[in-house]
Short mmCIF file of C-alpha atoms in Angstrom, two decimals:
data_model
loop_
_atom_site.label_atom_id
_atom_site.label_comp_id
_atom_site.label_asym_id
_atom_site.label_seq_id
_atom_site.Cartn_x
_atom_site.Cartn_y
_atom_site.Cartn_z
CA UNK A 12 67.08 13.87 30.15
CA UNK A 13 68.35 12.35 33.55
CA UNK A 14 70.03 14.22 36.22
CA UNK A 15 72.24 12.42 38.61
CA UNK A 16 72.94 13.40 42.07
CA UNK A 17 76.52 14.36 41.12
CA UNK A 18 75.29 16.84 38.35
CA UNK A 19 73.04 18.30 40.83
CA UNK A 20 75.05 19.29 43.55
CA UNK A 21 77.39 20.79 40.80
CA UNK A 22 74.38 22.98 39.40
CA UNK A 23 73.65 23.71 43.44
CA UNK A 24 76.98 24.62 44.00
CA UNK A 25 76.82 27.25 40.93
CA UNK A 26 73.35 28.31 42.16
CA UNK A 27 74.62 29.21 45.37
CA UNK A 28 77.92 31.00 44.48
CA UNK A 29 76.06 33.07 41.65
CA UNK A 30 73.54 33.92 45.17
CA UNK A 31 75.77 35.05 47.20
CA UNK A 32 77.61 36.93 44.43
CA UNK A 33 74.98 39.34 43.44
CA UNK A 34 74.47 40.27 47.00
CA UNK A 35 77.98 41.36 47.17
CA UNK A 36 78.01 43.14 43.99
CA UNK A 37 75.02 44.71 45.06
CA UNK A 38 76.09 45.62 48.65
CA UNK A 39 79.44 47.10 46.65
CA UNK A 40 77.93 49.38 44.33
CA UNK A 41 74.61 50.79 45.96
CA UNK A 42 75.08 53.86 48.67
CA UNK A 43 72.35 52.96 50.16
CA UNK A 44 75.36 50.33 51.97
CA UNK A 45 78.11 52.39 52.58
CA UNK A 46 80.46 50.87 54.34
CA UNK A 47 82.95 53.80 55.08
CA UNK A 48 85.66 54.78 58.33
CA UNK A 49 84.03 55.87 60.87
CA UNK A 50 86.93 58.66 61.04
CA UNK A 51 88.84 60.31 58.02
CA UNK A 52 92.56 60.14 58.51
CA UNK A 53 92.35 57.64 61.27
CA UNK A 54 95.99 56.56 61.92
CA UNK A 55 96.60 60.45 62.13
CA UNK A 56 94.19 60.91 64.58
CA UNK A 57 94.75 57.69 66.56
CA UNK A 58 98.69 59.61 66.57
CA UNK A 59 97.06 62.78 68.41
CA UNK A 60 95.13 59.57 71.43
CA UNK A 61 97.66 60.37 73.90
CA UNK A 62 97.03 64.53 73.66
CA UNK A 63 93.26 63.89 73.98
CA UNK A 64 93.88 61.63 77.12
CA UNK A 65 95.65 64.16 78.58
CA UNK A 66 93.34 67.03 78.09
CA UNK A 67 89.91 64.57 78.81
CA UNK A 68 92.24 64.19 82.45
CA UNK A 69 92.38 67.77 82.67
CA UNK A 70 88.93 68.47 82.35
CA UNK A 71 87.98 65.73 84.62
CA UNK A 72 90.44 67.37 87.44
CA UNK A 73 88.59 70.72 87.35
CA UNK A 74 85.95 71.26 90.30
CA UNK A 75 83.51 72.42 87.89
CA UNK A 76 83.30 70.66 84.73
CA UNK A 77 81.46 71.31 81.52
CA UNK A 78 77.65 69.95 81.20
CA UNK A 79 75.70 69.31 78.00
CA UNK A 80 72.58 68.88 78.07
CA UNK A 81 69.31 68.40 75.81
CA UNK A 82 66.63 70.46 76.20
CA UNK A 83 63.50 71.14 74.30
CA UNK A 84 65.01 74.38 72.09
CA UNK A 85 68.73 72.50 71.46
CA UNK A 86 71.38 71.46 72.88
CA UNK A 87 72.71 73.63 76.22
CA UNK A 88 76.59 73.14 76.92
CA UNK A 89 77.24 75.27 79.80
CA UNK A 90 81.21 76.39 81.05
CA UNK A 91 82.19 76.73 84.39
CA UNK A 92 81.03 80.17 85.41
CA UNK A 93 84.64 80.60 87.52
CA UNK A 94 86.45 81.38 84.18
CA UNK A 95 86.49 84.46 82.09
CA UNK A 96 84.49 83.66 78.88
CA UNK A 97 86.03 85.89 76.86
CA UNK A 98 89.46 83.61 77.40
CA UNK A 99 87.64 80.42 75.99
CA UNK A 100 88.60 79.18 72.97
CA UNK A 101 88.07 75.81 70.81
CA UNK A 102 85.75 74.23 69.22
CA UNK A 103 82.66 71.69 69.52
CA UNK A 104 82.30 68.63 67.28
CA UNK A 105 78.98 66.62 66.47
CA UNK A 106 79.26 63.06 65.33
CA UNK A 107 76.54 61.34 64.52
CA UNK A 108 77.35 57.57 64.01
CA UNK A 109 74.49 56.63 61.60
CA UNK A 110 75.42 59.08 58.31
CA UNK A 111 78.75 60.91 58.35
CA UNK A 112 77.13 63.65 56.31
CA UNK A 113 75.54 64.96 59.32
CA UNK A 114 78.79 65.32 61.25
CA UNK A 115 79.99 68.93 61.86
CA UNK A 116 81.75 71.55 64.09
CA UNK A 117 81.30 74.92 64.80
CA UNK A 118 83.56 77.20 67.19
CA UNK A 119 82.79 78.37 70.74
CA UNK A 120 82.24 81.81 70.75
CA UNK A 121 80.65 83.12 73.79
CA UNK A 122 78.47 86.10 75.50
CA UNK A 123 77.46 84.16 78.30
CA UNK A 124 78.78 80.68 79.78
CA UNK A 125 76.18 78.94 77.89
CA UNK A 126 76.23 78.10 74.15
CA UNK A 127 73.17 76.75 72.50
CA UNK A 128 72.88 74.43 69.31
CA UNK A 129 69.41 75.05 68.16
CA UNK A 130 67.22 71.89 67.58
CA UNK A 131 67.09 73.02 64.33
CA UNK A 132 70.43 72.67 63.01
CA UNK A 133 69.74 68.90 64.46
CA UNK A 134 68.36 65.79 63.03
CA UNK A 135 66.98 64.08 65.82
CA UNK A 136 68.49 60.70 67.05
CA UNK A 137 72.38 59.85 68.58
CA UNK A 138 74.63 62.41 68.54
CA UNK A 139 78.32 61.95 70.00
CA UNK A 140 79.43 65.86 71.04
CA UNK A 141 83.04 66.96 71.82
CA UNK A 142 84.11 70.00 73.09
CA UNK A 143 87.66 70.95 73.03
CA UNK A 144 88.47 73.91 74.59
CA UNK A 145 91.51 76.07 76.17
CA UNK A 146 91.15 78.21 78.83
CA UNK A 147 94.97 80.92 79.38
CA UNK A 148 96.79 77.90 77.71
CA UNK A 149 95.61 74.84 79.39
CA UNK A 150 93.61 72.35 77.04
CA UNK A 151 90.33 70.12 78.15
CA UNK A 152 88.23 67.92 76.33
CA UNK A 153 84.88 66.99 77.16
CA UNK A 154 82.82 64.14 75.58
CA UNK A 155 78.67 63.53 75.81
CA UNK A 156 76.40 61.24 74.29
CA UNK A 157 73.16 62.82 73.55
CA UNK A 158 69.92 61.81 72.22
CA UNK A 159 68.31 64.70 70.52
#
């Protein structure tokens, strides 16, 4: 049996498209690929942008600001020592871009102007940390990158 060069690219053509998809059937269906949002809810959250602008100005007008830092036992965010602690309320976020099933929050609750993450509730890598906090009404938000 003969081929001709018309009957081959026909067979390529097949070849190719059956290729490319099983890759897509694969990508589709295995977890190992998820392709998810990166936030839950996102137009409700992209509603709430100009509220976050407003308090990330606010914290970025005080004369001491909040600091986050990594150390060796966790994570150290430290409040300005000028404001009652007892009056601080909010919460802190952890994103980490790679697997949302890492991401979590837990709510500021302090003895002392410094709160501490332990490394161990950590996996190391990129984390993306928010704290939102009020202090006697007024809101601030404060946003770190940190490599654990």
């Amino acid at each position: 049996m003969k081929i001709n060069w018309g009957t081959a690219i026909v067979i390529a053509f097949g070849l190719f498209m059956t290729f490319i998809l099983y890759f897509v059937f694969k990508v589709q269906s295995d977890s190992k690929y998820d392709n998810e949002l990166v936030v839950d809810k996102y137009y409700q959250k992209e509603l709430t942008f100009e509220e976050q602008m407003e308090k990330e100005q606010n914290a970025h007008d005080m004369t001491e600001s909040v600091t986050i830092i990594s150390t060796n036992a966790g994570i150290k965010i430290s409040f300005p020592k000028e404001y009652d602690i007892t009056k601080i309320n909010g919460k802190v976020s952890f994103y980490r871009p790679s697997n949302k099933k890492l991401d979590f929050e837990m709510p500021i609750s302090l003895s002392s102007p410094h709160l501490l993450i332990p490394k161990s509730n950590l996996v190391g890598g990129r984390w993306d940390i928010s704290v939102d906090w009020s202090y006697e009404g007024k809101e601030f938000l404060s946003k770190e990158t940190v490599i654990q």
